[in-house]
Short mmCIF file of C-alpha atoms in Angstrom, two decimals:
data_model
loop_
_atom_site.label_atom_id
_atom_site.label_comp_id
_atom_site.label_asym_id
_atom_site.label_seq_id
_atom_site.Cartn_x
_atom_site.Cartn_y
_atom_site.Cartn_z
CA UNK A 209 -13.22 -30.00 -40.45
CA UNK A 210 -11.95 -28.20 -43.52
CA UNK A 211 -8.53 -28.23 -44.25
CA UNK A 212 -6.38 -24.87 -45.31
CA UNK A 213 -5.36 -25.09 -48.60
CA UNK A 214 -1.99 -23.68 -48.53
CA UNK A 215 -0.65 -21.93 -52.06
CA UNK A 216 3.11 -20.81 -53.24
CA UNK A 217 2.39 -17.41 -52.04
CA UNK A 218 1.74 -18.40 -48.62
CA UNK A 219 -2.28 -17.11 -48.30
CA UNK A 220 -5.10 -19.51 -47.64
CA UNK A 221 -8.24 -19.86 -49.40
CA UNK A 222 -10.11 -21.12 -46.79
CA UNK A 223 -10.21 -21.83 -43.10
CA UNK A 224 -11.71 -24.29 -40.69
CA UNK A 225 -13.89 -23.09 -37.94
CA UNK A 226 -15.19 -26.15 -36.44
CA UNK A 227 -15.30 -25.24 -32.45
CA UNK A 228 -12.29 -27.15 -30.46
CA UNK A 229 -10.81 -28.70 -33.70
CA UNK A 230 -7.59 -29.18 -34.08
CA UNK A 231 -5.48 -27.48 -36.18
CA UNK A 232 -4.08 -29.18 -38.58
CA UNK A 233 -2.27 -27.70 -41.87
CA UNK A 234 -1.83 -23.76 -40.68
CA UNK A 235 0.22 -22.46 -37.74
CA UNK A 236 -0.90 -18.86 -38.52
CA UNK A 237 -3.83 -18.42 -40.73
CA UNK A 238 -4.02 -14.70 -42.41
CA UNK A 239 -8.21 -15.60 -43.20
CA UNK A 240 -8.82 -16.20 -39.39
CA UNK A 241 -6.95 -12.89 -38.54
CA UNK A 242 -8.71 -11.03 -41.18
CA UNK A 243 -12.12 -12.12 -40.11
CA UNK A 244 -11.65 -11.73 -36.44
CA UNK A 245 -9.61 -8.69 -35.98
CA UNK A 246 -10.30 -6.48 -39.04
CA UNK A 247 -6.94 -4.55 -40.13
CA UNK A 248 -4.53 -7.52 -38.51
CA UNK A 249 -1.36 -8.02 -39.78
CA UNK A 250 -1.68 -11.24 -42.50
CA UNK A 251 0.77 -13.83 -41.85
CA UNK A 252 2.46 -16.53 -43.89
CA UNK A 253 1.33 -19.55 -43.58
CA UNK A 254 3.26 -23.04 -43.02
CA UNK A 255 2.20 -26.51 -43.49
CA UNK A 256 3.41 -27.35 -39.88
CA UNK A 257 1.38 -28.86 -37.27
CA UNK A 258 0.19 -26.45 -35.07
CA UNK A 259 -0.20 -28.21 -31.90
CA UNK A 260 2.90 -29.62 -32.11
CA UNK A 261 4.73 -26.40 -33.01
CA UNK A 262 3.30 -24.09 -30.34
CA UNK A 263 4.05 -26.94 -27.46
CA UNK A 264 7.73 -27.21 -29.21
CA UNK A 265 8.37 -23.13 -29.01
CA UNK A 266 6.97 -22.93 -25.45
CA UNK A 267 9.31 -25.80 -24.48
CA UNK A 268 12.19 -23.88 -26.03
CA UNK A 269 11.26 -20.15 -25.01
CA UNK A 270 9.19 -19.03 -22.83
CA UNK A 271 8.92 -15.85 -23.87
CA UNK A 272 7.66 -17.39 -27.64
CA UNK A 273 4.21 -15.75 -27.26
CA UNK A 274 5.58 -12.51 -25.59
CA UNK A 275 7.36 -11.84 -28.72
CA UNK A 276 5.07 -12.06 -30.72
CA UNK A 277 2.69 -9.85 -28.96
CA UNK A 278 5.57 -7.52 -28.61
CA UNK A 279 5.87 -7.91 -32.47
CA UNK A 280 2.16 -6.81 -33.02
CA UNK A 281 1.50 -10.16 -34.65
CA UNK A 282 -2.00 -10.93 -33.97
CA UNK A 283 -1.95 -14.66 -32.72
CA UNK A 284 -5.84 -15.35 -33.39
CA UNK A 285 -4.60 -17.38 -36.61
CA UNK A 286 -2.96 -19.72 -33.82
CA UNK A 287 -6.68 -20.45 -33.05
CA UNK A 288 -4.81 -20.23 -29.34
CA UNK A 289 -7.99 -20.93 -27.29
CA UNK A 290 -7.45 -24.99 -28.70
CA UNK A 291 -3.77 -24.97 -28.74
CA UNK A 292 -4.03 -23.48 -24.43
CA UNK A 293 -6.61 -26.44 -24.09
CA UNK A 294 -4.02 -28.94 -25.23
CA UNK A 295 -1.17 -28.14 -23.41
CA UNK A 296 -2.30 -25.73 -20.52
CA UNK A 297 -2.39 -28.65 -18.14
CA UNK A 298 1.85 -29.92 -18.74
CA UNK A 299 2.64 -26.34 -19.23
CA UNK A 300 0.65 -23.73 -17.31
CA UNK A 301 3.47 -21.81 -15.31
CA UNK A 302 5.00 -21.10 -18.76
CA UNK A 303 1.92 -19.67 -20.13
CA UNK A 304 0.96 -18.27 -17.09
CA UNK A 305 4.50 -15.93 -17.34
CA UNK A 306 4.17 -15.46 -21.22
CA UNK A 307 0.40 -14.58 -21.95
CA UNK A 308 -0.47 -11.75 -19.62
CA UNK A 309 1.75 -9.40 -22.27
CA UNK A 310 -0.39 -10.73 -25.34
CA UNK A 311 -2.06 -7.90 -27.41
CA UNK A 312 -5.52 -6.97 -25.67
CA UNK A 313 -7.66 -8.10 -28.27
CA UNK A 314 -5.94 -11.68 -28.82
CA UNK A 315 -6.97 -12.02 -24.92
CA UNK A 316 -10.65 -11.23 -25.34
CA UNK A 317 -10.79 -13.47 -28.57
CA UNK A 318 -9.18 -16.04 -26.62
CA UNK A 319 -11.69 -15.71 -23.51
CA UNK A 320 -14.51 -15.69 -25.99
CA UNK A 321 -13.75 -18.31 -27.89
CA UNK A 322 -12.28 -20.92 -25.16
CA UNK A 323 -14.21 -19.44 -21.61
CA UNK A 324 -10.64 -19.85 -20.33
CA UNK A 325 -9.16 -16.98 -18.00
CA UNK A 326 -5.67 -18.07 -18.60
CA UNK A 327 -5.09 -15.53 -21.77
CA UNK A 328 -7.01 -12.38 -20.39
CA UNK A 329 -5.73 -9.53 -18.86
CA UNK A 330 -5.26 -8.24 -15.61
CA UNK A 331 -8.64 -6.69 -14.90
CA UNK A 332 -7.45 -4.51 -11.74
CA UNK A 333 -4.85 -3.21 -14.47
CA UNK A 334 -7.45 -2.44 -16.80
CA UNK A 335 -9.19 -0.38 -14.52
CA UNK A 336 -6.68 1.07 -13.33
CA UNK A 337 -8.05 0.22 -9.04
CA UNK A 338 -6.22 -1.69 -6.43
CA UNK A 339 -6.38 -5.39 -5.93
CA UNK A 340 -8.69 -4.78 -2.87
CA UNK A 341 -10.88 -2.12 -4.51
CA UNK A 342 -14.50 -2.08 -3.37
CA UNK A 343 -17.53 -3.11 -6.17
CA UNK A 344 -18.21 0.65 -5.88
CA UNK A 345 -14.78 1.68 -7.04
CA UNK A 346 -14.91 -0.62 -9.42
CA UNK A 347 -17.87 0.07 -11.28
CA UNK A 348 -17.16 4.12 -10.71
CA UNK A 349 -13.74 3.26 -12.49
CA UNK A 350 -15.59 1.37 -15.02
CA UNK A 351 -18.28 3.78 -15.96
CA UNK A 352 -15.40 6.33 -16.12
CA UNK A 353 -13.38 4.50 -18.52
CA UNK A 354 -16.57 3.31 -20.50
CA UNK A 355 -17.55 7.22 -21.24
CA UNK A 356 -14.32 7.76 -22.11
CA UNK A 357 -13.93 4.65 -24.93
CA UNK A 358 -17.61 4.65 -25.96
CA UNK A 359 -17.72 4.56 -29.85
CA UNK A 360 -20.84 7.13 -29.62
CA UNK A 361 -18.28 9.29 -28.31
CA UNK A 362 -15.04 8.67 -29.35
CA UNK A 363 -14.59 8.89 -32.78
CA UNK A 364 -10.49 7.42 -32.40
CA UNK A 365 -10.17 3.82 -34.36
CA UNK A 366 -9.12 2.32 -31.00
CA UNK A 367 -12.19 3.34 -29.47
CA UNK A 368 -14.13 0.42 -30.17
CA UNK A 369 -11.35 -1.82 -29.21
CA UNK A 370 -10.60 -0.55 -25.97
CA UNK A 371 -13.94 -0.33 -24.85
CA UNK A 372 -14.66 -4.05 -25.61
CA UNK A 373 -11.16 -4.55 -23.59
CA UNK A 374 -12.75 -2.01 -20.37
CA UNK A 375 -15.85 -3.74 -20.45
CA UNK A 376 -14.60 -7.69 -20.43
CA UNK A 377 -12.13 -6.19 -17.26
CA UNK A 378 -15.24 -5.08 -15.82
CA UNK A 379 -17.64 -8.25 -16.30
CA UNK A 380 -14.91 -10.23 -15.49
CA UNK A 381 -14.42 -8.24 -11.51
CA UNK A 382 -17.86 -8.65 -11.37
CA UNK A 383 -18.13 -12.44 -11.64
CA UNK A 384 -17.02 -13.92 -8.59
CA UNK A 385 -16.30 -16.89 -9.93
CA UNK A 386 -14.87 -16.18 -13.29
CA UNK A 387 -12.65 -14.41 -11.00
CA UNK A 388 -11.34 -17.32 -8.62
CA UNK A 389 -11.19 -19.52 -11.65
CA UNK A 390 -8.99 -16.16 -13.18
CA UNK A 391 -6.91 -16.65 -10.13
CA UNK A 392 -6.23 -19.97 -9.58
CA UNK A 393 -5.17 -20.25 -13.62
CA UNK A 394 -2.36 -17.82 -12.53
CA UNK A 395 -2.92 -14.32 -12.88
CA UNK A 396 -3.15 -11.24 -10.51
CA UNK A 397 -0.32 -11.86 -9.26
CA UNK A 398 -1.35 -15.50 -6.90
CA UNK A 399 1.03 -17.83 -8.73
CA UNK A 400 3.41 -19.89 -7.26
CA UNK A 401 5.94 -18.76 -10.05
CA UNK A 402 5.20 -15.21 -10.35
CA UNK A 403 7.94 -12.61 -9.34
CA UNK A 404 7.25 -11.41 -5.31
CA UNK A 405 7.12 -7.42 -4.91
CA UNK A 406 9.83 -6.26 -2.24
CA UNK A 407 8.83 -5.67 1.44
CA UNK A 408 7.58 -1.85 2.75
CA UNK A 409 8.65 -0.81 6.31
CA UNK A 410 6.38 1.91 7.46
CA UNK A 411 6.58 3.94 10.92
CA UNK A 412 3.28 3.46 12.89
CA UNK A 413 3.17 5.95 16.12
CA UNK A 414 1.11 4.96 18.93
CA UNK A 415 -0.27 6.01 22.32
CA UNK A 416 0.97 4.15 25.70
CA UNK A 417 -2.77 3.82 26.13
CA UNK A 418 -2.90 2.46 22.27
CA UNK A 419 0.19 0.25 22.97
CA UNK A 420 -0.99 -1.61 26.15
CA UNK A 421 -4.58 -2.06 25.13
CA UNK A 422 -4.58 -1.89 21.43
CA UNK A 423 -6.75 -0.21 18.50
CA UNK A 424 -7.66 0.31 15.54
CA UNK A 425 -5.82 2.71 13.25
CA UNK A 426 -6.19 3.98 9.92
CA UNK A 427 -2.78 3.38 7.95
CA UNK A 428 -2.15 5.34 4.47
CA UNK A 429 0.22 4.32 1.95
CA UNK A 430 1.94 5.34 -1.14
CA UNK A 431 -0.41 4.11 -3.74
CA UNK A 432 0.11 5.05 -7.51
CA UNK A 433 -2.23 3.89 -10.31
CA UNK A 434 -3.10 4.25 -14.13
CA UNK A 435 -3.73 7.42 -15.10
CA UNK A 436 -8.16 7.67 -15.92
CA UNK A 437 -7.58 10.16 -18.03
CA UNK A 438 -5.27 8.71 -20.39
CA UNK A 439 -5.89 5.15 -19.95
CA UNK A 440 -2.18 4.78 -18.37
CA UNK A 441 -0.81 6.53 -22.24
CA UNK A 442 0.57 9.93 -20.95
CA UNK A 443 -0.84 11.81 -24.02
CA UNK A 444 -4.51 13.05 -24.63
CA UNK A 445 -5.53 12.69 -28.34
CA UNK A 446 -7.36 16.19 -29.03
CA UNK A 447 -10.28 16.39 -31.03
CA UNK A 448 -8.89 19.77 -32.76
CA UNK A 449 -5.17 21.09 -33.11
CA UNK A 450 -3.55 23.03 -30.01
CA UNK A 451 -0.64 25.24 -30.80
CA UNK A 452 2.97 23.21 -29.66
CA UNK A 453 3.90 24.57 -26.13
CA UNK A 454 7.81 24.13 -27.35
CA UNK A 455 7.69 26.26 -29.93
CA UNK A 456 4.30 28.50 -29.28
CA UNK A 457 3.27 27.40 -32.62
CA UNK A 458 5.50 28.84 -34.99
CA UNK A 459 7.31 25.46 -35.53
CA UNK A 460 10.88 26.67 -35.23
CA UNK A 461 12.84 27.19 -31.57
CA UNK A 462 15.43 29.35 -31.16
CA UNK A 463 19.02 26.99 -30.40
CA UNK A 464 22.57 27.22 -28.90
CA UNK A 465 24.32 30.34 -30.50
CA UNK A 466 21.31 32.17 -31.51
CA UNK A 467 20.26 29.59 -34.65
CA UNK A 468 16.95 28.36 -35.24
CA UNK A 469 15.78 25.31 -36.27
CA UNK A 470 12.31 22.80 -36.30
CA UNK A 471 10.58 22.17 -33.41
CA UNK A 472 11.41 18.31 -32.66
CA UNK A 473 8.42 18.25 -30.45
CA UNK A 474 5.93 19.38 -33.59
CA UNK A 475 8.58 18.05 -36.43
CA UNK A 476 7.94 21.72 -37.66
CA UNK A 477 3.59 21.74 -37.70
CA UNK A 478 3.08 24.13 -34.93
CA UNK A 479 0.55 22.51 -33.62
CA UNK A 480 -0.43 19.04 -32.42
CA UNK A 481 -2.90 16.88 -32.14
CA UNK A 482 -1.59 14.81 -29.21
CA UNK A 483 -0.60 16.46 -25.77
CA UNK A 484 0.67 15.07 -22.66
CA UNK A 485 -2.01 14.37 -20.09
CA UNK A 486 -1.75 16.80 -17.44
CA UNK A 487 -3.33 14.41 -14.64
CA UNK A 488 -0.38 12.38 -14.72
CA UNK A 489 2.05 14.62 -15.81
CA UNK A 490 2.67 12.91 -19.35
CA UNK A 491 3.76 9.71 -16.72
CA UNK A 492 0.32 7.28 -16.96
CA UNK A 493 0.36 7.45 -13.76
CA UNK A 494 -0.90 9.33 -10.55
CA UNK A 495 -0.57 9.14 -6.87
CA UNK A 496 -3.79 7.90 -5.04
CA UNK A 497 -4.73 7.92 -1.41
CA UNK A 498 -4.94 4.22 0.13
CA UNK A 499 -5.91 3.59 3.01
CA UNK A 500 -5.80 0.54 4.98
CA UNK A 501 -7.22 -0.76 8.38
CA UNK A 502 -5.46 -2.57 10.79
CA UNK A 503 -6.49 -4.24 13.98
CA UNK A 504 -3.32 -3.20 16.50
CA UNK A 505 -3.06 -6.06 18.58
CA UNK A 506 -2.10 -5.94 22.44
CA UNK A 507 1.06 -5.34 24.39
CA UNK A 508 3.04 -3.67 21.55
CA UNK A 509 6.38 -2.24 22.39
CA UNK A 510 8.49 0.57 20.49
CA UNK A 511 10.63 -1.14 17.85
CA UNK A 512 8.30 -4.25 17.35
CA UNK A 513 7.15 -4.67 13.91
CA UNK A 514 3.77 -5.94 12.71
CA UNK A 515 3.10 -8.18 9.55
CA UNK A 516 0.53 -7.51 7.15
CA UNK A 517 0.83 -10.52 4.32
CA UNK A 518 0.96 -9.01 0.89
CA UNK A 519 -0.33 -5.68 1.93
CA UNK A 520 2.99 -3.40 0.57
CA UNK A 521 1.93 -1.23 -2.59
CA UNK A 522 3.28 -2.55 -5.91
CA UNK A 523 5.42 0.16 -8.01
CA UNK A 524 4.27 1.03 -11.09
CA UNK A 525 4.16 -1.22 -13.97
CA UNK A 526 4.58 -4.34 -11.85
CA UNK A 527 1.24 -5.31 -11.14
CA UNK A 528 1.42 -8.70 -12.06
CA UNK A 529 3.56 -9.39 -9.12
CA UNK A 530 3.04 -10.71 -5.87
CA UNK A 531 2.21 -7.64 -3.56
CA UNK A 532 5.56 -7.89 -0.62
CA UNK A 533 4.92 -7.81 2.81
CA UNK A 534 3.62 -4.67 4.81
CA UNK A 535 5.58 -4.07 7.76
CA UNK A 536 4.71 -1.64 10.74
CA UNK A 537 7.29 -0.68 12.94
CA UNK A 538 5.80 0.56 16.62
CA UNK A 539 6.94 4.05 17.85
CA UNK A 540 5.44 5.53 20.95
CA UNK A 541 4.75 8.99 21.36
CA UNK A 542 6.18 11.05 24.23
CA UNK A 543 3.22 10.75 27.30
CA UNK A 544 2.21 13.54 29.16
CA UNK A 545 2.53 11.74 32.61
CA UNK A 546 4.26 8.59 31.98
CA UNK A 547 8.14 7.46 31.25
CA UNK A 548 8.49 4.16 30.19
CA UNK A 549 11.55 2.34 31.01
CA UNK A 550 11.59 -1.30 30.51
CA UNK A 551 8.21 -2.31 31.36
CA UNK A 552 7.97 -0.25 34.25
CA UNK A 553 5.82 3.30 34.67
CA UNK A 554 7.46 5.92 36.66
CA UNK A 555 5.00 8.82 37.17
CA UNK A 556 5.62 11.98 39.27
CA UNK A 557 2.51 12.82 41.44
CA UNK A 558 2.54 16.17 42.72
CA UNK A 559 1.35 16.12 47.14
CA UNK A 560 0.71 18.56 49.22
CA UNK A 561 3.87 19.19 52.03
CA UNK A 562 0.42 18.58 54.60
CA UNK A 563 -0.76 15.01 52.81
CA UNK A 564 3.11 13.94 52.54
CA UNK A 565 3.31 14.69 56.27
CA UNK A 566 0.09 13.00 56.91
CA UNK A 567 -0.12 10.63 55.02
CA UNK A 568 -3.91 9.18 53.21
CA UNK A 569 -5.87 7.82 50.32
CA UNK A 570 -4.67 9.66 46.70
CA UNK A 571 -5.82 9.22 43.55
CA UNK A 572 -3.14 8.24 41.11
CA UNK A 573 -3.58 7.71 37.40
CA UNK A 574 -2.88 4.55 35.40
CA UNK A 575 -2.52 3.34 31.82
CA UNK A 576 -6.89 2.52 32.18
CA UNK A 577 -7.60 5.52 34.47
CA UNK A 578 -7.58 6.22 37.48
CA UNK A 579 -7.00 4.22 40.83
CA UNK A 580 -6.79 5.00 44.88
CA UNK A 581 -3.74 4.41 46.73
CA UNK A 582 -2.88 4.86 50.69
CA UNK A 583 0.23 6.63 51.23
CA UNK A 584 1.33 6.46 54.22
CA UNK A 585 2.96 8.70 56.71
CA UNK A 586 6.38 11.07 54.66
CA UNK A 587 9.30 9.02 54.83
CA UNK A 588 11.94 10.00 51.67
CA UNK A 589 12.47 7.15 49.32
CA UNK A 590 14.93 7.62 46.71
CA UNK A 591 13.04 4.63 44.78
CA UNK A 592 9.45 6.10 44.79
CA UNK A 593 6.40 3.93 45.48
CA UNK A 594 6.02 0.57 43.38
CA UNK A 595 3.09 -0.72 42.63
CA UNK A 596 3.39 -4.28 41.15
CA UNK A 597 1.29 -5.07 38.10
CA UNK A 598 -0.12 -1.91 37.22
CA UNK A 599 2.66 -0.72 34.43
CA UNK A 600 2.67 -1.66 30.64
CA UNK A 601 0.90 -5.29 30.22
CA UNK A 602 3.28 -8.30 29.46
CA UNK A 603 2.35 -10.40 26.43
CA UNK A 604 2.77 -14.43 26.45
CA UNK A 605 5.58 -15.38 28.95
CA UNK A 606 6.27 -11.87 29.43
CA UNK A 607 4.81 -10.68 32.69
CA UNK A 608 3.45 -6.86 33.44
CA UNK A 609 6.08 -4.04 34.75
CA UNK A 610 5.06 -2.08 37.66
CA UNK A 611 3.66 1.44 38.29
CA UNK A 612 6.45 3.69 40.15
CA UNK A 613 5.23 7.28 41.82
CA UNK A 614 7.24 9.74 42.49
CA UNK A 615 5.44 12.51 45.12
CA UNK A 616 6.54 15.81 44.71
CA UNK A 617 6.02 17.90 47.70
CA UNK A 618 4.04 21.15 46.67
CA UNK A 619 4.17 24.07 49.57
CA UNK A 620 0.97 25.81 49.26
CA UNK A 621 0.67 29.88 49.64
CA UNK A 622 -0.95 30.48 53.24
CA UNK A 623 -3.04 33.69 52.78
CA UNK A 624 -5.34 33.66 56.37
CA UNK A 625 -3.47 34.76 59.20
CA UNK A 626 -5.40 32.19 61.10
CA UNK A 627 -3.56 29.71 58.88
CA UNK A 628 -0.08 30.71 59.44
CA UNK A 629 -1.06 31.07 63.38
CA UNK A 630 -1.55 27.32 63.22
CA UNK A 631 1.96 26.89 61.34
CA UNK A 632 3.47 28.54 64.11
CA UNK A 633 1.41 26.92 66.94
CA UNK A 634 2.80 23.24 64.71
CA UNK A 635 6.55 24.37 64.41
CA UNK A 636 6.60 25.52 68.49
CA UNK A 637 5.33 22.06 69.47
CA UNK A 638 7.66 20.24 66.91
CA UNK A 639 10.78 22.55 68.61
CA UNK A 640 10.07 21.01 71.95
CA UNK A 641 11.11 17.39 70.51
CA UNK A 642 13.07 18.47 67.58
CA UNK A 643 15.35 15.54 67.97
CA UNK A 644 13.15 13.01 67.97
CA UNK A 645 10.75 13.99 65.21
CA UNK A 646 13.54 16.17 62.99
CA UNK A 647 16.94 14.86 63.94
CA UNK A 648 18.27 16.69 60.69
CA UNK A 649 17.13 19.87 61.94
CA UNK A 650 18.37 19.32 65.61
CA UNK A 651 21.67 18.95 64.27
CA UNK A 652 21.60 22.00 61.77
CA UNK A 653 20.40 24.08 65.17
CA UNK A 654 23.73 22.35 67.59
CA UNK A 655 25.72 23.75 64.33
CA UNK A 656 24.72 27.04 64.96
CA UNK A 657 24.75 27.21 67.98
CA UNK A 658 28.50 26.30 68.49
CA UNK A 659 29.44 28.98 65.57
CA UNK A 660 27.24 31.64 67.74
CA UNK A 661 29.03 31.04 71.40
CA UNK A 662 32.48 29.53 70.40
CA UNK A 663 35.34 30.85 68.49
CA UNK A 664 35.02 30.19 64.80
CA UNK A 665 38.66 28.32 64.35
#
């Protein structure tokens, strides 16, 4: 391995690039940088042991790599692929927290160089899809994005940059097990130290018939990703100059009292060459439908919540987090023909005065359908007819309420005459034993009958 020779002015005249060697004389090298990121910031170089200097500042501060991504400092000059293989095994969490802000490019030098998915970035972020986005959406985000940030047609600097950056995201989704191995080094979100997202509550209204037997319903929830557009920027770089909305071009605004001044959104051009996107609203970022499947389970009653593990939508800008916990709370619409009370049924069935009097088989209906009952001859029952087991299912040690009818009598219109003749011929035989077979009327007709032959005191 060559060494760095290190002069007075702090640039080096050469530099080592024996694979996996370690670094020796140069902490930052300025002739790495300039080689593997053209334009890169050159940095000074110290005579300090590298190894030993980046495990030192990662012991001290986390957030040592963070700030210098934050800084703009390219970190290639590390050579960080061999200083992560040193001292990823005593120190991943830290890394794990500190990396995932590094500058894009220092994570697909340090992917390329090393094969390590500690340093890359977050390829669902990238992309701009959901964690549980289908191979389809994927690559339909990914062509998207790659038409966008193609260097054939994009002629921006950053162009060529960002769609090396879209296409390692992609490659990397696509790899099933680059993937796992991206996950289990800690990113996406999956390690044991990363931040947890909070907890959604949503209201999920059900059918009785839903409730007892369960389903399967379609849930959607408040999703928001990065803008396509404008790559999660806000502003759309223009290939020509569009007059300044704030000022209408003219580069001066009329202010408080009548005095003009310069445009602060132009600085006085009139035009500009940068806009905010209008897909996002100048924001990054735009609402998206989500929708989720879930598998209602049995025996569900209003104000019970179900648990879906890491299924809550993350807000924006905190992808990196654990996704909370998705919470459905059961509410039960109002039923047509039953009242639920406890676990109990209570149903009004509307009878015929001649059936109620009679008494016979009726159909009745149920949570499952429908089912044939024998009713027997009118007697009036304040607490309806209970029939055990056929109400809202129990669940575990819980057992199943009861079905409760409630007959209403209904008094048919008579329009025959032969019809009412039979009435009549019915009422004359019940008035020769009215107070055996209607005491309540016997008495009513004793009533009247003292009022009509006595004096009314």
């Amino acid at each position: 391995m060559g060494s760095a020779n290190v002069g007075k002015g702090g640039s080096c005249n050469e530099c080592c690039d024996a694979p996996g060697a370690p670094l020796r004389n140069a902490a930052t090298c300025s002739t790495k940088a300039r080689r593997t990121l053209p334009g890169a910031r050159q940095l000074a170089c110290r005579r300090t042991n590298g190894r030993k200097l980046g495990v030192r500042k990662l012991r001290q501060n986390g957030g040592w790599l963070q700030r210098i991504a934050v800084d703009g400092l390219p970190m290639v000059a590390l050579r960080l692929a061999g200083l992560l293989r040193g001292i990823e095994r005593c120190h991943r969490p830290v890394i794990s927290l500190a990396v995932p802000c590094c500058h894009p490019l220092l994570a697909e030098y340090a992917c390329r160089d090393n094969k390590s998915m500690i340093t890359c970035e977050d390829p669902f972020v990238v992309l701009g899809v959901a964690r549980e986005a289908s191979r389809d959406e994927i690559r339909s985000a990914y062509r998207r994005l790659a038409m966008r940030w193609h260097p054939d047609r994009n002629p921006s600097p950053a162009a060529a940059a960002e769609f090396k950056r879209v296409h390692a995201a992609y490659e990397l989704l696509l790899d099933d097990e680059r993937l796992a191995t991206w996950r289990r080094a800690g990113q996406g979100g999956m390690t044991d130290g990363a931040a947890a997202g909070d907890d959604l509550v949503q209201s999920l209204t059900l059918t009785l018939e839903q409730a007892a037997a369960g389903c399967q319903r379609t849930v959607e929830l408040p999703h928001r990703v990065r803008c396509s557009s404008c790559a999660g920027s806000g502003r759309v770089r223009h290939n020509h100059s569009v007059p300044c909305p704030a000022c209408s071009g003219c580069g001066r605004v009329v202010r408080a009292g009548g005095k003009t001044g310069r445009c602060d959104t132009c600085a006085g051009r009139g035009y500009l060459r940068e806009t905010a996107c209008s897909d996002c609203a100048g924001s990054g970022w735009r609402d998206e439908a989500r929708t989720l499947e879930v598998t209602v389970p049995p025996a569900l009653l209003a104000g019970e919540r179900l648990r879906l593990a890491r299924q809550a939508p993350l807000p924006p800008g905190d992808e990196l987090k654990i996704a909370g916990d998705l919470y459905l709370e059961i509410s039960l619409a109002t039923h047509q023909l039953f009242v639920l009370d406890g676990l109990d049924l209570h149903c009004r069935i509307p009878v015929s005065i001649f059936r109620l009097l009679c008494g016979g088989r009726i159909e009745v209906p149920t949570l499952n359908g429908t089912t044939w009952i024998e009713l027997p001859p009118w007697s009036p029952t304040a607490d309806g007819h209970r029939l055990a087991g056929l109400g809202f299912p129990g669940k575990g040690k819980r057992a199943a309420g009861d079905l409760v009818l409630h007959p209403e009598a209904i008094h048919p219109r008579l329009a025959a005459r032969e019809d009412c003749q039979l009435l009549e011929l019915l009422d004359w035989r019940l008035a020769a034993d009215l107070e055996r077979r209607a005491p309540l009327l016997a008495d009513w007709q004793l009533q009247l009958r003292a009022r009509r032959d006595g004096p009314i005191a």
